[in-house]
Coordinates of C-alpha atoms in Angstrom, one line a residue:
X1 CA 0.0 0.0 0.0
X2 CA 1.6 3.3 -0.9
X3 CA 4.7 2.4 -2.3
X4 CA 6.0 3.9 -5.0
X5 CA 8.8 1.7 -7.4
X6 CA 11.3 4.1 -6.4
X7 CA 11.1 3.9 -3.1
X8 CA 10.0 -0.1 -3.1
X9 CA 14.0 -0.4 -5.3
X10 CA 16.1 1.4 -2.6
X11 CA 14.7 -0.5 0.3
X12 CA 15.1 -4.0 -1.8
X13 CA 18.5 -2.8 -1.8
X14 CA 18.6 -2.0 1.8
X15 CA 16.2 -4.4 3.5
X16 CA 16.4 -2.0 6.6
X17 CA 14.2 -3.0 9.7
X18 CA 11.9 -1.0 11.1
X19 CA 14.3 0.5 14.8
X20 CA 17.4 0.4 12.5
X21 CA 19.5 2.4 14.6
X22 CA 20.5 6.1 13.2
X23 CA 23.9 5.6 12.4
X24 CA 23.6 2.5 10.8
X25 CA 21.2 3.9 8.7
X26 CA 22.9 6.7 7.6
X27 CA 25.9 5.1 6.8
X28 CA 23.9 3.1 4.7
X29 CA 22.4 6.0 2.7
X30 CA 25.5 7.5 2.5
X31 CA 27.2 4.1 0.6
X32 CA 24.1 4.0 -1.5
X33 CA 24.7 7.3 -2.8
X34 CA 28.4 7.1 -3.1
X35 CA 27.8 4.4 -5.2
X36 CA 25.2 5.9 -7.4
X37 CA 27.3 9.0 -8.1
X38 CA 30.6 7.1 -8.6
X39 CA 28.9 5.2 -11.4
X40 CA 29.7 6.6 -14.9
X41 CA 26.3 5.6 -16.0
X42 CA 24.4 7.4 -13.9
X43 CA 24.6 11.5 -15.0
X44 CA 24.3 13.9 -11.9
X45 CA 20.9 14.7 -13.9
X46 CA 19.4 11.5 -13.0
X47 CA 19.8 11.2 -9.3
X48 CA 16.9 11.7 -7.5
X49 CA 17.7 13.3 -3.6
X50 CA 16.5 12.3 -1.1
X51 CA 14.3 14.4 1.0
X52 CA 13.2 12.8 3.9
X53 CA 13.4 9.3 5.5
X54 CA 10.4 8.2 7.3
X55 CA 10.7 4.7 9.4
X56 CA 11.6 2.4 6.9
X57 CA 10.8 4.1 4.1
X58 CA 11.5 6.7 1.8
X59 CA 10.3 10.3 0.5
X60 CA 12.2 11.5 -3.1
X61 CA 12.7 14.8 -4.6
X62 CA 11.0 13.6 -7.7
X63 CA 7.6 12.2 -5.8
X64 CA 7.6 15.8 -3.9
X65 CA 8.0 17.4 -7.3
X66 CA 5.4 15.2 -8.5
X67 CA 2.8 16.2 -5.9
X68 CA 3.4 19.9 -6.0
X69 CA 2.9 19.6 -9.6
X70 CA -0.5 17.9 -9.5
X71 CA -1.7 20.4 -6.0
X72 CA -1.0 23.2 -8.3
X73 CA -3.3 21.9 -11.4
X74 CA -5.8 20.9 -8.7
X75 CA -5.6 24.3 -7.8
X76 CA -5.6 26.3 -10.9
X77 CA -8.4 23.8 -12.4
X78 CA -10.4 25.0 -9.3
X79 CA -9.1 29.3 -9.8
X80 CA -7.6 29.3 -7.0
X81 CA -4.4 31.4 -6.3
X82 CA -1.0 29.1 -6.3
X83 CA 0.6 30.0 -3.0
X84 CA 4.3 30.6 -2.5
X85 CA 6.0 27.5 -3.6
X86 CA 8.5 27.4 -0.8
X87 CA 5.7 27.1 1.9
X88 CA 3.8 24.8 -0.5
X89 CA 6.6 22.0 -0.5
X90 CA 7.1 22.3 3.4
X91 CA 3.2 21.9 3.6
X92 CA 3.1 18.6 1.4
X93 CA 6.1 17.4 2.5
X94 CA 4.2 17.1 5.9
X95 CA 1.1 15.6 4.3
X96 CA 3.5 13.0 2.5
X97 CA 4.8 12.4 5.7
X98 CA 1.8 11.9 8.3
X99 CA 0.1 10.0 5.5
X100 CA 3.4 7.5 5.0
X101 CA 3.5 6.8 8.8
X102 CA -0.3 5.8 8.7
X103 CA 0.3 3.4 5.9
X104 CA 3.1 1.5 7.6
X105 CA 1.3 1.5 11.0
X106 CA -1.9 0.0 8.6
X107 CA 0.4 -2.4 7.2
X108 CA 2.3 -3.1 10.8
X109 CA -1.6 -4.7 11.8
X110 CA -2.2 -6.2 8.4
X111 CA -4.5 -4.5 7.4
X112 CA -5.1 -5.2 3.7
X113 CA -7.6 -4.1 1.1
X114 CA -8.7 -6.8 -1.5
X115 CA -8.7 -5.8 -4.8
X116 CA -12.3 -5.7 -5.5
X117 CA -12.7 -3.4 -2.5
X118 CA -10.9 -1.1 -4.4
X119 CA -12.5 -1.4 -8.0
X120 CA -16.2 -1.2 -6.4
X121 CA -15.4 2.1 -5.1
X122 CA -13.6 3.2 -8.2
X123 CA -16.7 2.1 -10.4
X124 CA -19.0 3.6 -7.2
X125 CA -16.9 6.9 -8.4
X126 CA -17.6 6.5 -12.4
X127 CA -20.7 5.7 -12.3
X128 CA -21.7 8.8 -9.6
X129 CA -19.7 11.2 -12.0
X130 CA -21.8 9.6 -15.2
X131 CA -18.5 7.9 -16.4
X132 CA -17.9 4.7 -17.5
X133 CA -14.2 3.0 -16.5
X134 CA -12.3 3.9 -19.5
X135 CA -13.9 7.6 -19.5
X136 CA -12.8 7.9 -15.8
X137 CA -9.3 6.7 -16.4
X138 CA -9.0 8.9 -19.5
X139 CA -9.8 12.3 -17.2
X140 CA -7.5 11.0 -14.5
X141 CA -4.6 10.5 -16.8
X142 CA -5.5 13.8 -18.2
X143 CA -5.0 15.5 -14.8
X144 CA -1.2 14.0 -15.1
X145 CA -2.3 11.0 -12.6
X146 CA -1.7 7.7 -13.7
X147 CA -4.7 4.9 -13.4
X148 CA -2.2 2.6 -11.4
X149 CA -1.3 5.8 -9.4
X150 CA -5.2 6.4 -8.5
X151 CA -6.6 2.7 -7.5
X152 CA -3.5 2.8 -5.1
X153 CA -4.2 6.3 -3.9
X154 CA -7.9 5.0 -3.5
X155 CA -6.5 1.6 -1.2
X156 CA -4.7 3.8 0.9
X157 CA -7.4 5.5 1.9
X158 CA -9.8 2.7 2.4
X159 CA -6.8 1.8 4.9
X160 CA -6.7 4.6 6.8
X161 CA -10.0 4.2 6.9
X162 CA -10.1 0.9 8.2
X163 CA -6.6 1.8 10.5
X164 CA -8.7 5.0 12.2
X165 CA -11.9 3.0 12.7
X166 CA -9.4 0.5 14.6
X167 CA -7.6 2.3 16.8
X168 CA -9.3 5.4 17.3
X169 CA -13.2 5.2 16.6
X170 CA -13.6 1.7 18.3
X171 CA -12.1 3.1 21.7
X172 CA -14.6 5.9 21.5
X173 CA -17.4 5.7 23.9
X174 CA -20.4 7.7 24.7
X175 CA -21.6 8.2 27.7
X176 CA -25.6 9.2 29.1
X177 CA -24.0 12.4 31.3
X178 CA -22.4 13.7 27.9
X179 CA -25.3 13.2 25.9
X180 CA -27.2 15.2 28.7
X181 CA -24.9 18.0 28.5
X182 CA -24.4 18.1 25.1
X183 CA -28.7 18.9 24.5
X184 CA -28.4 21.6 27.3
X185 CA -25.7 23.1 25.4
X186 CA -26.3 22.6 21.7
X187 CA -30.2 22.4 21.9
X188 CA -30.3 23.9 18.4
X189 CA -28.2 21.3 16.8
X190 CA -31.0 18.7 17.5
X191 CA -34.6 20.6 17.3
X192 CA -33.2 22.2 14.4
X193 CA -31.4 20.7 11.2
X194 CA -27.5 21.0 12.3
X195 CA -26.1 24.6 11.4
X196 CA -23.0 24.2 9.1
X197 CA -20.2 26.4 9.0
X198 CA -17.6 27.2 6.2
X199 CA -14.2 27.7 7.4
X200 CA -10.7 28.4 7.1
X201 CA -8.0 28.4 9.6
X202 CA -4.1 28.8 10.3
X203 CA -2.2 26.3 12.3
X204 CA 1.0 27.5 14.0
X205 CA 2.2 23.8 15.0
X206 CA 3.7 23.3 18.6
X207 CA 5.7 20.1 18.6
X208 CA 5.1 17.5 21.8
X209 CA 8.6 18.0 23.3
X210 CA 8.9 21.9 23.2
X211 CA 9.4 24.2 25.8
X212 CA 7.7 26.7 27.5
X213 CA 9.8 29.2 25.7
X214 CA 9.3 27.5 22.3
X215 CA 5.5 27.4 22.9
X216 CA 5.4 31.5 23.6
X217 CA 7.4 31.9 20.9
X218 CA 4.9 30.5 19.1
X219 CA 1.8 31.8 20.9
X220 CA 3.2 35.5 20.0
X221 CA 4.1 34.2 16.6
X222 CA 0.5 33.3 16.3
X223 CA -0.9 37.2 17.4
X224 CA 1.8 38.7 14.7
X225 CA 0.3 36.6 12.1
X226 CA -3.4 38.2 13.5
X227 CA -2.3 41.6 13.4
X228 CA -1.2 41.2 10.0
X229 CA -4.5 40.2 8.7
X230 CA -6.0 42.7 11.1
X231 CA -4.1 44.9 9.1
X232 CA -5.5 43.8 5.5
X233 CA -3.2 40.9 4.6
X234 CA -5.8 38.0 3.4
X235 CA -6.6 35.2 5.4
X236 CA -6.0 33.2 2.5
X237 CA -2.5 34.8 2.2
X238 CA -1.5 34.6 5.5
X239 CA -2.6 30.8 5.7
X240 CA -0.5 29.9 2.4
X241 CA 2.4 31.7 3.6
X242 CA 2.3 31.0 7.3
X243 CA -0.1 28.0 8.5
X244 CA 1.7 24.6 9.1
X245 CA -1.6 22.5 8.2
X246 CA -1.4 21.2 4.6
X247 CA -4.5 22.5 4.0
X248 CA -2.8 26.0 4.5
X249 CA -1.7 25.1 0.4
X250 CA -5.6 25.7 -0.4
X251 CA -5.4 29.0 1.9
X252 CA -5.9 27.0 4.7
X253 CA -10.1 26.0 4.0
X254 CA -11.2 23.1 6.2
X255 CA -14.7 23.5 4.4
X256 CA -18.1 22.8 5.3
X257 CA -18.3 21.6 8.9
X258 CA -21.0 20.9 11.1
X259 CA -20.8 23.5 14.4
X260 CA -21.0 20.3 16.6
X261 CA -18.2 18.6 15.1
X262 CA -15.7 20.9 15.7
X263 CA -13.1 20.7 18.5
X264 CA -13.7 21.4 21.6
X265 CA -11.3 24.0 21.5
X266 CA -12.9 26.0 18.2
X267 CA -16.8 26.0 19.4
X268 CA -17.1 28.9 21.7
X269 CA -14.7 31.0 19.6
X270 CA -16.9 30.3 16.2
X271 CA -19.8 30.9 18.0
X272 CA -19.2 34.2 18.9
X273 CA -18.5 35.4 14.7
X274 CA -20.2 36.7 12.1
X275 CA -19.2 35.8 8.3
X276 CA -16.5 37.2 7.2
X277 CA -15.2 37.4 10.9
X278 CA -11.9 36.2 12.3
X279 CA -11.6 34.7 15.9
X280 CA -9.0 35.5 18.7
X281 CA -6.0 32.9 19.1
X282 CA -7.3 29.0 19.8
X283 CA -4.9 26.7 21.6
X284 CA -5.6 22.8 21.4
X285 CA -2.9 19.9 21.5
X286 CA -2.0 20.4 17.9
X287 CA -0.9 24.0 18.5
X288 CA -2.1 27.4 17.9
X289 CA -5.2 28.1 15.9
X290 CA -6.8 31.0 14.1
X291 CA -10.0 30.9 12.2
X292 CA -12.2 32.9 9.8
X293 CA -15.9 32.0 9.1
X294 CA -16.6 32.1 5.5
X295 CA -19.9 31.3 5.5
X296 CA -23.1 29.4 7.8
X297 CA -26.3 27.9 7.0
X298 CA -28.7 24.9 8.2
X299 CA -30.9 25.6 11.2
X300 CA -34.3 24.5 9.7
X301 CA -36.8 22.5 11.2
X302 CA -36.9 19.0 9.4
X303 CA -38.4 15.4 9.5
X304 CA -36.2 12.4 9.6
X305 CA -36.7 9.3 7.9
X306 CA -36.0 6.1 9.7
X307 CA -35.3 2.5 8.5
X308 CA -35.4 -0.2 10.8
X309 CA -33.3 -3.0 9.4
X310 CA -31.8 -6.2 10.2
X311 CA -27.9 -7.3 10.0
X312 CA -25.9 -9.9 10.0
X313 CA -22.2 -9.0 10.1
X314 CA -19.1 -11.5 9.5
X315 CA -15.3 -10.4 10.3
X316 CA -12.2 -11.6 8.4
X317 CA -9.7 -13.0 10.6
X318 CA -6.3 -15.1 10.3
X319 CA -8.5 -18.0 10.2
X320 CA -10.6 -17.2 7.3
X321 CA -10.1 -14.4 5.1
X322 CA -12.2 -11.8 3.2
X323 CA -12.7 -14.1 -0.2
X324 CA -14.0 -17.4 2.2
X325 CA -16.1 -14.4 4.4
X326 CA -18.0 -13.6 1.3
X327 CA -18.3 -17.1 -0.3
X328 CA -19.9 -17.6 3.4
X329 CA -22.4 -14.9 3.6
X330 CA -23.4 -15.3 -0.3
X331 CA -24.4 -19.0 1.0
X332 CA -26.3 -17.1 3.8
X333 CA -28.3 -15.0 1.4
X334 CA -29.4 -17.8 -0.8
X335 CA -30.8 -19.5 1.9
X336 CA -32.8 -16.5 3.0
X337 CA -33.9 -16.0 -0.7
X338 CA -35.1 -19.9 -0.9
X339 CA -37.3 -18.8 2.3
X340 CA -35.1 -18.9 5.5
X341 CA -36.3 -16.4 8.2
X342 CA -33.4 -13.7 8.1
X343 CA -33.7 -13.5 12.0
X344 CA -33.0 -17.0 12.4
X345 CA -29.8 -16.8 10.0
X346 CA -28.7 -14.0 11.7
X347 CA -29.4 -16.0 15.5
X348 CA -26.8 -19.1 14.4
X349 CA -24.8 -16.8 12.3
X350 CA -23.8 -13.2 12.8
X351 CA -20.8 -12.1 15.0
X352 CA -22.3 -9.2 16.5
X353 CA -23.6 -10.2 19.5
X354 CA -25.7 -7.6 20.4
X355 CA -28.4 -7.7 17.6
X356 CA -27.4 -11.5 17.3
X357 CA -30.3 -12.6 20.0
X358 CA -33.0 -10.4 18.3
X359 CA -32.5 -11.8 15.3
X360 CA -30.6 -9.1 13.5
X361 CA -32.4 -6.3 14.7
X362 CA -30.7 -2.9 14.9
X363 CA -34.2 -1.1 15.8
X364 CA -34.9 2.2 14.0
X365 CA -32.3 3.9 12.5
X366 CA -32.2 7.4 11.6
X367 CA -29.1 9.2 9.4
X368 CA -26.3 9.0 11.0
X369 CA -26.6 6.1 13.6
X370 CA -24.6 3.6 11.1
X371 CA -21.7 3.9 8.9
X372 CA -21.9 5.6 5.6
X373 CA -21.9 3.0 3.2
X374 CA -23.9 0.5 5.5
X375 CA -26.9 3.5 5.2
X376 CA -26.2 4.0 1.7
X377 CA -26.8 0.5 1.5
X378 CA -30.1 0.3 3.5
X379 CA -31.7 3.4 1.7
X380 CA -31.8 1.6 -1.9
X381 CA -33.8 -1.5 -0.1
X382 CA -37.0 -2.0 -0.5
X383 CA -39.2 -2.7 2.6
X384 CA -38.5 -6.6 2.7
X385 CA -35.5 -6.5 0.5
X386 CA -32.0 -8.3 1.5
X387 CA -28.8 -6.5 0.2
X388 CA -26.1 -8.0 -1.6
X389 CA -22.8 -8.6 0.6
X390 CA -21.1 -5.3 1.0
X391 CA -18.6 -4.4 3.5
X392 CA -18.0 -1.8 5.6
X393 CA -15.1 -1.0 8.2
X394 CA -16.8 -3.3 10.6
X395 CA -17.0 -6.4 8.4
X396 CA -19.0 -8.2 5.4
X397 CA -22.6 -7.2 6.0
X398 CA -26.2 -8.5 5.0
X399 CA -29.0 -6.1 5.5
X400 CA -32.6 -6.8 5.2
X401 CA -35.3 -3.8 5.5
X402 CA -38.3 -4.6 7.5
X403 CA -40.0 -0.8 7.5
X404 CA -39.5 2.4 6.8
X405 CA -41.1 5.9 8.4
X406 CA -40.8 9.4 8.8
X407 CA -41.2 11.1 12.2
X408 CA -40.8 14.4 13.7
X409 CA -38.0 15.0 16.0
X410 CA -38.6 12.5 19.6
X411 CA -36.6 12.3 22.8
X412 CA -35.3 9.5 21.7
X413 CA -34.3 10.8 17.5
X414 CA -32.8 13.8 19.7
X415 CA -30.5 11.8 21.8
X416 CA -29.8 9.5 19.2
X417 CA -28.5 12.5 16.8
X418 CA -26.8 14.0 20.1
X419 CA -24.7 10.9 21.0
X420 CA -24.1 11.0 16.9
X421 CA -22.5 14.4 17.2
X422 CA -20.9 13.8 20.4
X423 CA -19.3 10.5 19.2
X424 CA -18.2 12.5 15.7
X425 CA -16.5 15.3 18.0
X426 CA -14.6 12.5 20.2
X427 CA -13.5 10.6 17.5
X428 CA -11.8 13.8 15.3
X429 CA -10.3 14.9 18.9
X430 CA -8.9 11.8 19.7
X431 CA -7.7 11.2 16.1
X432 CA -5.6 14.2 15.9
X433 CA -3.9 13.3 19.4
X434 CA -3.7 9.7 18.0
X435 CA -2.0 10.9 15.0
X436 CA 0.5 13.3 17.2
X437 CA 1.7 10.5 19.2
X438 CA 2.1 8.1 15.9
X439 CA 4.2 11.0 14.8
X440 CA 6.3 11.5 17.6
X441 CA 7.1 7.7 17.9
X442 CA 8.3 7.9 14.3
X443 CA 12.1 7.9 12.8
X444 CA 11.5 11.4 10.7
X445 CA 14.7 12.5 9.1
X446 CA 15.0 15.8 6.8
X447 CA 17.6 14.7 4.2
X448 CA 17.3 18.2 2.9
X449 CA 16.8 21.4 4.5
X450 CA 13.7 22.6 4.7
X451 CA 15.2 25.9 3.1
X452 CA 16.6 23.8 -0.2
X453 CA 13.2 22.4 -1.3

């Protein structure tokens, strides 16, 4: 997953373990590249630096190049300004290098995605943009992506996916007292559809080890960079040429998000602006924050429509793997078609062992209680229907619908949608600490300075 040829070559050639110690690595690198240069073959022209090494693998000059190359048709395809390109290599560098460290910690738990996980979602993505395959892989290519380059982007991020949902989402509970507090102070977000907010922010990044002068400096780094826009330097501006997020490459936009799923840290400051506004400093674990509100909407009264479905869930192991999981559930299905009571095939068969002694049953569902593609799923049934096997982060899934109805908003719909939202805003803080602490454990070495990209 994520390995590019280059990068698979060299560590063929070095079959370095993971805690290599520095030295030894180095000296390694160094031999590598002697070699390379002292090679009449190989012209100066051809060698391609290396930038940064990141556990056991690699990050080249040329796949740096390459992704500043495609940001800045992304960008211009979208007419948006092309920020500095010094600050725009730092910023992907560090996207490069948080999403390298997630793919070796996915592959460190084996997590694997099967081919045909990866083509259903790239043929889910055709056929949403009215494309057929070979349409889709012509307008990638024609964005200077290769097809190969894509599906692989595509696995990594079913991945992550599957690596967050492991570590992070899994550990995540909700508890009654939180739901409580969460209506008292967010009543709107419930009797109300959710209000969405469009925003942009500016990280200034405070590293886990630094000191108490470091972090100042960096707090009153932070307020310079305030009074500048205060002053009339754009938001967008100041985020391209100062924010250490990557998303300070796209002038720091973080998008449409709902007001309950932002940090902690962020709520009361947004609360307090109006559009176009620009809040005081926010500290959270990351660092030091500033954001603008672009834009809000949402806050409608609304009905909710609620499926209540049935399940029966199967999970891969070391024992038998996704192909045997599916061949399994498929045999499951046909029985229910030939007239087998779903309940009753989920009762001897499902692994989830809470709906497993009702027979399946998940109750009433409204949006948002299940994963995406699960409700994606159970919205195209009709009342009676049994899906095909799909799979979501949890497993290989049958779904049958027994009903369908639309309600106004209930004690019950309100705490369901709270612990939602409550969940959501645990899960993104908890990820970013996650994430910190996967970075900190790393072996992260700058082969270049920062200053020579």
């Amino acid at each position: 997953m994520g390995t590019s040829p280059k990068r698979t070559r060299f560590m063929q050639l070095l079959m370095l373990p993971l805690h290599t110690d520095r030295p030894k690595l180095l000296a390694v690198i160094g031999l590598f590249l002697l070699v390379a240069v002292s090679d009449p073959g190989i012209s100066s022209d051809s060698i391609d630096r290396v930038v940064a090494v990141v556990n056991q693998d690699i990050i080249t000059e040329s796949e740096l190049r390459h992704e500043v190359m495609q940001t800045q048709r992304e960008l211009r395809a979208k007419g948006q300004p092309i920020p500095p390109i010094a600050g725009l290599k730092v910023n992907l560098l560090e996207s490069m290098i948080v999403h390298l460290i997630q793919i070796q910690r996915a592959e460190f738990l084996n997590i694997t995605v099967a081919d045909e996980m990866v083509m259903g979602v790239v043929n889910n993505i055709a056929q949403n943009n009215q494309l057929s395959l070979t349409q889709l892989q012509i307008e990638i290519e024609r964005d200077g992506l290769s097809f190969g380059e894509y599906i692989e982007d595509i696995r990594d991020q079913i991945a992550i996916r599957r690596l967050v949902d492991q570590e992070v989402a899994r550990q995540i509970t909700v508890t009654d007292q939180e739901i409580d507090e969460f209506l008292i102070q967010y009543p709107d977000t419930i009797s109300k559809r959710p209000t969405e907010l469009d925003l942009s922010h500016i990280l200034i990044a405070v590293p886990a080890d630094a000191t108490e002068e470091d972090i100042a400096s960096r707090e009153n780094r932070t307020r310079v960079i305030q009074d500048e826009i205060s002053g009339g330097l754009a938001f967008s501006d100041a985020a391209m040429l100062y924010s250490d997020s990557p998303d300070g490459a796209e002038g720091g936009r973080l998008g449409w998000r709902l007001n309950a799923d932002l940090p902690t840290q962020f709520v009361k400051a947004v609360s307090e602006l109006e559009v176009g506004m620009v809040s005081s400093v926010i500290r959270s674990p990351r660092g030091f924050h500033i954001v603008q509100l672009l834009n809000r909407r949402g806050g409608e009264e609304n009905l909710v429509e609620q499926s209540r479905v049935r399940h029966i869930v199967l999970v891969p192991n070391v024992v038998s793997g996704e192909a045997q999981i599916r061949v399994r559930l498929e045999r499951i299905r046909q029985r229910i078609l030939a007239g087998a009571p779903f309940s009753e095939m989920a009762k001897l068969h499902s692994q989830d062992q809470q709906s497993r002694v009702k027979g399946g049953d998940l109750g009433w569902l409204s949006p948002g209680d299940s994963d995406g593609e699960f409700e994606k799923v159970a919205s195209e049934l009709a009342v009676g229907e049994v899906s095909t096997v799909f799979q979501t982060g949890a497993g290989f899934h049958l779904v049958q619908l027994d009903a369908r109805r639309t309600r106004n908003m209930s004690g019950r719909i309100k705490r369901s949608q709270a612990r939602q939202q409550v969940r959501t805003r645990k899960v993104n803080e908890k990820y970013e600490e996650w994430l910190g602490e996967l970075r900190d454990i790393a072996y992260i070495e700058y082969r270049v300075a920062l200053d020579d990209l």
